[in-house]
PDB file of C-alpha atoms in Angstrom:
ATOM      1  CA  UNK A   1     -20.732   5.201   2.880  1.00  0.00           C
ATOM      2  CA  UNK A   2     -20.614   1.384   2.940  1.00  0.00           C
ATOM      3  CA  UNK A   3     -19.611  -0.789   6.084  1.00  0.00           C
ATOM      4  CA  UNK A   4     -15.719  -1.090   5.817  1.00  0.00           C
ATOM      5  CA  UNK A   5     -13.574  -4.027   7.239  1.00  0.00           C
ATOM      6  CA  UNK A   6     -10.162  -5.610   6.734  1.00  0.00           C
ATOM      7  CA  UNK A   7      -9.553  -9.163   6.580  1.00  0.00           C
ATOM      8  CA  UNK A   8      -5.953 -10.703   6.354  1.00  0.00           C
ATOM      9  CA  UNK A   9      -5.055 -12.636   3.590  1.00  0.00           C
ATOM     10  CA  UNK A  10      -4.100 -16.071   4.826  1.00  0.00           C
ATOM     11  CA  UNK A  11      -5.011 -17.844   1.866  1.00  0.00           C
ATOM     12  CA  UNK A  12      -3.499 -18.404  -1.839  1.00  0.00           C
ATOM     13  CA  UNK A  13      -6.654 -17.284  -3.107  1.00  0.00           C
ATOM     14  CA  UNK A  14      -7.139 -14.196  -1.398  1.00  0.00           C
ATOM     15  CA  UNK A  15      -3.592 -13.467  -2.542  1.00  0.00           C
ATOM     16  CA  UNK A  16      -4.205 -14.202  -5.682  1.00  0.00           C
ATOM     17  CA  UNK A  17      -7.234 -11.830  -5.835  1.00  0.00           C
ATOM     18  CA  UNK A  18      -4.999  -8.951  -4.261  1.00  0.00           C
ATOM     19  CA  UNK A  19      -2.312  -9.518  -7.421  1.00  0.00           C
ATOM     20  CA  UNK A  20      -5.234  -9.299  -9.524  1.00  0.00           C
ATOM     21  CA  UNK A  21      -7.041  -6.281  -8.211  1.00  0.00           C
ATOM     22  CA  UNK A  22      -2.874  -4.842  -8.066  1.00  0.00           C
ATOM     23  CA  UNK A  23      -2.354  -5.296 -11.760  1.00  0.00           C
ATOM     24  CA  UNK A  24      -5.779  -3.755 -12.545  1.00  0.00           C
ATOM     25  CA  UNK A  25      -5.141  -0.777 -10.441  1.00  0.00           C
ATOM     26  CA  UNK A  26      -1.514  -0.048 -11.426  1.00  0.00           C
ATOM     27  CA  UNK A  27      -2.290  -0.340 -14.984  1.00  0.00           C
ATOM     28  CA  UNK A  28      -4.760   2.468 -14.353  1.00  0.00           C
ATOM     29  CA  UNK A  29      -3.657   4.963 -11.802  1.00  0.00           C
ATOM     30  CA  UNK A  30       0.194   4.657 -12.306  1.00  0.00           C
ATOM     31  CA  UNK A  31       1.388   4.772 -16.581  1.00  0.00           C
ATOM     32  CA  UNK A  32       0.573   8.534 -16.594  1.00  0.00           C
ATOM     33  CA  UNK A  33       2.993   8.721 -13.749  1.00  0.00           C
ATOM     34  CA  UNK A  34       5.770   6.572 -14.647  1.00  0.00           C
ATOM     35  CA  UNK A  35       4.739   4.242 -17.736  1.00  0.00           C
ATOM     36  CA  UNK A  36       3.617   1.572 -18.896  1.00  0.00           C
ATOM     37  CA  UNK A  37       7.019  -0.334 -19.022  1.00  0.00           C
ATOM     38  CA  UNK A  38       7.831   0.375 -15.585  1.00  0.00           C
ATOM     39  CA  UNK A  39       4.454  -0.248 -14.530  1.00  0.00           C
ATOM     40  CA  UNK A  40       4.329  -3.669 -16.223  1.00  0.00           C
ATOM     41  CA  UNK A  41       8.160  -4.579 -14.777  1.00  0.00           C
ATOM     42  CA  UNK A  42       6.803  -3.194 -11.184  1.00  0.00           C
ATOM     43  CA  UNK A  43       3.511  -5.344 -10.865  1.00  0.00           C
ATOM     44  CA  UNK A  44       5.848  -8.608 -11.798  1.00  0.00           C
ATOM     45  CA  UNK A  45       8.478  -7.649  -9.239  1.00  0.00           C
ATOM     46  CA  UNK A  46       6.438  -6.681  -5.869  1.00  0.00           C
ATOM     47  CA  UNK A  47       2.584  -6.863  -6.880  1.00  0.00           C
ATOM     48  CA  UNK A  48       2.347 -10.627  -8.437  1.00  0.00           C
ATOM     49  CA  UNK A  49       1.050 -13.209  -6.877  1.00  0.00           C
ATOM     50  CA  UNK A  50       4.770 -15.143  -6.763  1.00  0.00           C
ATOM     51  CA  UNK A  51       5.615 -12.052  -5.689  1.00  0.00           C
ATOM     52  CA  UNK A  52       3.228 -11.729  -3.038  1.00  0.00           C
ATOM     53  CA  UNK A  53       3.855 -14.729  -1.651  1.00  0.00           C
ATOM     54  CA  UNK A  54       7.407 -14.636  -1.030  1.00  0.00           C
ATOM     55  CA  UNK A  55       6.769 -11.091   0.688  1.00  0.00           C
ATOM     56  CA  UNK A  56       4.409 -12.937   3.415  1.00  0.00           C
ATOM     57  CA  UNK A  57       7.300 -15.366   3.650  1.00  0.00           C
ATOM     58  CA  UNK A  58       9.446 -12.671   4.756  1.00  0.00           C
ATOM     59  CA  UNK A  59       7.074 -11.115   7.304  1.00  0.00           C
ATOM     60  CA  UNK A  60       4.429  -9.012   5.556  1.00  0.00           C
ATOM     61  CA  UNK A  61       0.813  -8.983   5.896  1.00  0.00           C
ATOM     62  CA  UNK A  62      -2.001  -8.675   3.424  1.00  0.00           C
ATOM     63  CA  UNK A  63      -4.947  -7.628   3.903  1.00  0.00           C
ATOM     64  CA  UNK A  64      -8.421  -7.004   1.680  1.00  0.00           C
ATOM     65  CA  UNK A  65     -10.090  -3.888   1.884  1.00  0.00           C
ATOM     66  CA  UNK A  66     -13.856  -4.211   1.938  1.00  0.00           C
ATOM     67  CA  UNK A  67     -16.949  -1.970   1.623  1.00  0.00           C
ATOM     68  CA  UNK A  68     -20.117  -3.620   1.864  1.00  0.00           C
ATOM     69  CA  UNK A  69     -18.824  -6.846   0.560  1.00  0.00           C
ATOM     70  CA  UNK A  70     -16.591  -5.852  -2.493  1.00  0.00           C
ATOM     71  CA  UNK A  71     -13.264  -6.251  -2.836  1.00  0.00           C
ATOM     72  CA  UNK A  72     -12.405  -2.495  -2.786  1.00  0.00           C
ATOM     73  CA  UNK A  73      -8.625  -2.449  -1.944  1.00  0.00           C
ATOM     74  CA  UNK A  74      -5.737  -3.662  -0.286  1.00  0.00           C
ATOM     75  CA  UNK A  75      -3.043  -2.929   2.272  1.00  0.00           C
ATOM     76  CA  UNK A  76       0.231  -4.538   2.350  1.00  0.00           C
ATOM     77  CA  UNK A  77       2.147  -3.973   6.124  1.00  0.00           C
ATOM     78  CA  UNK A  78       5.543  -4.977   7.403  1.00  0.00           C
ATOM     79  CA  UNK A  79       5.894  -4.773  11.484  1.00  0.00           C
ATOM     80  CA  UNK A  80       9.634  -3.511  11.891  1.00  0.00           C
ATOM     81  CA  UNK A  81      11.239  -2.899  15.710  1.00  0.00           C
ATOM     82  CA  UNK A  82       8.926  -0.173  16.853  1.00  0.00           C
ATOM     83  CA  UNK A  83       7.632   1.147  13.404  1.00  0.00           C
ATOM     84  CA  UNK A  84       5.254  -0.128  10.813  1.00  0.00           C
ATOM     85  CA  UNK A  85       5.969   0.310   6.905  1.00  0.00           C
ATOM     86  CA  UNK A  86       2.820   0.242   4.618  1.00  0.00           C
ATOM     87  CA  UNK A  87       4.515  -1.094   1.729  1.00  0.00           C
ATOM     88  CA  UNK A  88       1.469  -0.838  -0.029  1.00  0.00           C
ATOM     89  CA  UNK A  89      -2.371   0.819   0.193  1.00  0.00           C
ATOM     90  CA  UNK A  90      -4.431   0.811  -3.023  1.00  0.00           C
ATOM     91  CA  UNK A  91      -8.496   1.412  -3.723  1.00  0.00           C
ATOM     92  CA  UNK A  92      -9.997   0.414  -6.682  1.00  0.00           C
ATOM     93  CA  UNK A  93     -10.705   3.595  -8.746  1.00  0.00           C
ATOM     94  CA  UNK A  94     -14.402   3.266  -7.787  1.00  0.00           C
ATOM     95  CA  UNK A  95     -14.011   3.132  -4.366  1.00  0.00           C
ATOM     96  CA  UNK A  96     -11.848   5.966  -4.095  1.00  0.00           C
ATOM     97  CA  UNK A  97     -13.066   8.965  -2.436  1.00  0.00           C
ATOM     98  CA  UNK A  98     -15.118   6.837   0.316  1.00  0.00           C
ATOM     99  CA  UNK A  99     -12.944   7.535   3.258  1.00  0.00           C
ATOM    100  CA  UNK A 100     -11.892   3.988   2.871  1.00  0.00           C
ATOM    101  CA  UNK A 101      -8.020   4.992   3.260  1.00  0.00           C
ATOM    102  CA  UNK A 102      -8.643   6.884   5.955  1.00  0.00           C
ATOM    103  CA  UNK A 103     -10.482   4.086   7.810  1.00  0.00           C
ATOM    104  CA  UNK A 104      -7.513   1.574   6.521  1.00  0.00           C
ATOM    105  CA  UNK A 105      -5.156   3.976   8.128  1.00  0.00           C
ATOM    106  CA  UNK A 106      -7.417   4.001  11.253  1.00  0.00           C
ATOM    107  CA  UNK A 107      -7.486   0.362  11.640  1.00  0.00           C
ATOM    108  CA  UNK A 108      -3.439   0.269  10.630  1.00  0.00           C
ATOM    109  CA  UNK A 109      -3.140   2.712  13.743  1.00  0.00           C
ATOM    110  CA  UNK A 110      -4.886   0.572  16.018  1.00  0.00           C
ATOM    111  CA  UNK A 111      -2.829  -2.833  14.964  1.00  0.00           C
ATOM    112  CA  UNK A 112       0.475  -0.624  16.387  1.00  0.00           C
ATOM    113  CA  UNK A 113      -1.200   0.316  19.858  1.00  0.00           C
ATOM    114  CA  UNK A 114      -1.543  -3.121  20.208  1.00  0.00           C
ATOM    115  CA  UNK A 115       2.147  -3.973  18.985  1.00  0.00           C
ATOM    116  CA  UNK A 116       3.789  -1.357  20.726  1.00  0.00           C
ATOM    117  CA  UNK A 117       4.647   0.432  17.469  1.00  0.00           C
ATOM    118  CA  UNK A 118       5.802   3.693  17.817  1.00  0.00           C
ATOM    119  CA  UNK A 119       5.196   5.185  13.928  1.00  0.00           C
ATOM    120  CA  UNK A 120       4.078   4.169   9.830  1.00  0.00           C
ATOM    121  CA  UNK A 121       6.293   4.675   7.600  1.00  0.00           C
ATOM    122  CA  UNK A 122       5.759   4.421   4.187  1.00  0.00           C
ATOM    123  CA  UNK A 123       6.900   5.410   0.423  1.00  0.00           C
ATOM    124  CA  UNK A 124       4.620   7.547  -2.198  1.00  0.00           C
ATOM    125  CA  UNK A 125       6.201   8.509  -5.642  1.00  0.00           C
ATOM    126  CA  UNK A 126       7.556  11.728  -5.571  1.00  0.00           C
ATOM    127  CA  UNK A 127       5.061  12.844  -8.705  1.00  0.00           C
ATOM    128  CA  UNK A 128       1.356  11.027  -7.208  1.00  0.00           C
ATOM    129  CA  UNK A 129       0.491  14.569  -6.049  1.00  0.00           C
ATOM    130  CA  UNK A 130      -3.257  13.396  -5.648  1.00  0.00           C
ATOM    131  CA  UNK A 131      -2.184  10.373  -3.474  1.00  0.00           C
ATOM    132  CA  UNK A 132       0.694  12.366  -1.351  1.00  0.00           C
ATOM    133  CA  UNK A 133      -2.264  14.822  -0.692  1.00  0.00           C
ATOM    134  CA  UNK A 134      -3.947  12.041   0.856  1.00  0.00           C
ATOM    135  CA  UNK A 135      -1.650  11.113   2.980  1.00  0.00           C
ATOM    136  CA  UNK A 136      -0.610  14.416   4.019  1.00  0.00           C
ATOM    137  CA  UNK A 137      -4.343  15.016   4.908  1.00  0.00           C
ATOM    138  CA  UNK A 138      -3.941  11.891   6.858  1.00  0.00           C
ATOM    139  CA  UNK A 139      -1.682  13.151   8.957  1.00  0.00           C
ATOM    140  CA  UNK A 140       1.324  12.143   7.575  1.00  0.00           C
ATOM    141  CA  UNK A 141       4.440  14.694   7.219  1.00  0.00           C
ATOM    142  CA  UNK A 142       7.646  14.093   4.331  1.00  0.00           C
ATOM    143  CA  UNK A 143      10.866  12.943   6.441  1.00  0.00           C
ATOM    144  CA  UNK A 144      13.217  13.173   3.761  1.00  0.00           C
ATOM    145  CA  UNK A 145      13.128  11.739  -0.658  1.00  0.00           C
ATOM    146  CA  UNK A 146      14.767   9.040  -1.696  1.00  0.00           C
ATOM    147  CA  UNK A 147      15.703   7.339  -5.414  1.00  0.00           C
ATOM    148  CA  UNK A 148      16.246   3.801  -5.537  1.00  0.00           C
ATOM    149  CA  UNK A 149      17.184   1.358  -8.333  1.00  0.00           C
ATOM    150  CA  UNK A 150      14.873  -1.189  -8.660  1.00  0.00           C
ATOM    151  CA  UNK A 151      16.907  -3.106 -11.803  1.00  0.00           C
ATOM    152  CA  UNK A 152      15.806  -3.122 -15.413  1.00  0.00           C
ATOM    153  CA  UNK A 153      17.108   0.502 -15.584  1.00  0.00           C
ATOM    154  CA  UNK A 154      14.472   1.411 -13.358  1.00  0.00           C
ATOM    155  CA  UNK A 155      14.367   3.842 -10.111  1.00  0.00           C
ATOM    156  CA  UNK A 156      11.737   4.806  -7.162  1.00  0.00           C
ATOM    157  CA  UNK A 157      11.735   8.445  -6.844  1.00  0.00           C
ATOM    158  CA  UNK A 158      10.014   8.849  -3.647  1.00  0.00           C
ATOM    159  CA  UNK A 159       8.771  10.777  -0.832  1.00  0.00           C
ATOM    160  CA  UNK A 160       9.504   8.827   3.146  1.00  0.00           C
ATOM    161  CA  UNK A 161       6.073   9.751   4.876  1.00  0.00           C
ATOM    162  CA  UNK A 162       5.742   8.942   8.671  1.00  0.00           C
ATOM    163  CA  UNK A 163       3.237   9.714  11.469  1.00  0.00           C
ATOM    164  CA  UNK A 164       3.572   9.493  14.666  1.00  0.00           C
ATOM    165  CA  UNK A 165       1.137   6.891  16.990  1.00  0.00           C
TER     166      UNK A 165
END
């Protein structure tokens, strides 16, 4: 297992590395789950760089997931009142299976201590069975599902995950 650390994003550049490495990774993991059209209309919406950047505007933080010194993954984190939603925690397929997650989730846990933060919340697709497994393994436990539009004829058919800090 390789040495793992998160950095923030701070810059346009790592940004625009983490919309890179998003589009690479959705294309693969998520058309047999729902498509290629969605997929494609999802990355522009809430994994593009634009995108991206207008997220940090409204409080969210990136970070880069490293092991050794590749770019292995990203998290995507929104500090709420007293909870923290991961909006978004992806490994490149070759890094997966590394514990990475586990140590993302690890350092994710330690960022609310220091906050005060009481939970993480997040969303996993209802049918990423592989990924919900994960989670669940994790320590993570379904709250309650949840389908929302997303426009374009599009929906998120989703599982709520939390744990407890």
């Amino acid at each position: 297992m390789g040495t793992f650390r998160m950095e923030q994003a701070v810059t346009d550049v790592a940004l625009d590395k983490i919309a890179a490495l998003a589009n690479e990774i959705w294309h693969e993991h998520f058309v047999p789950i729902i498509g290629l059209e969605q997929v494609n209309y999802m990355v522009g919406r809430f994994q593009s760089y634009p995108a991206l950047k207008d997220q940090v505007k409204d409080g969210y933080e990136y970070y880069r997931i490293f092991c050794d010194d590749a770019f292995a993954g990203y998290a995507g984190i929104h500090p709420e009142k007293d909870a923290l939603f991961l909006s978004k925690l992806y490994l490149h397929k070759d890094f997966r299976g590394q514990h990475l997650a586990t140590q993302a989730v690890d350092f994710l846990k330690n960022y609310c201590r220091e906050k005060g933060f009481k939970k993480i919340w997040l969303t996993c697709n209802k049918y990423n069975s592989h990924t919900l497994d994960v989670y669940h393994h994790l320590g993570f436990h379904d709250v309650r599902s949840e389908v929302t539009d997303i426009g374009n004829g599009f929906v998120m058919d989703d599982y709520i995950l939390e744990m407890e800090i």
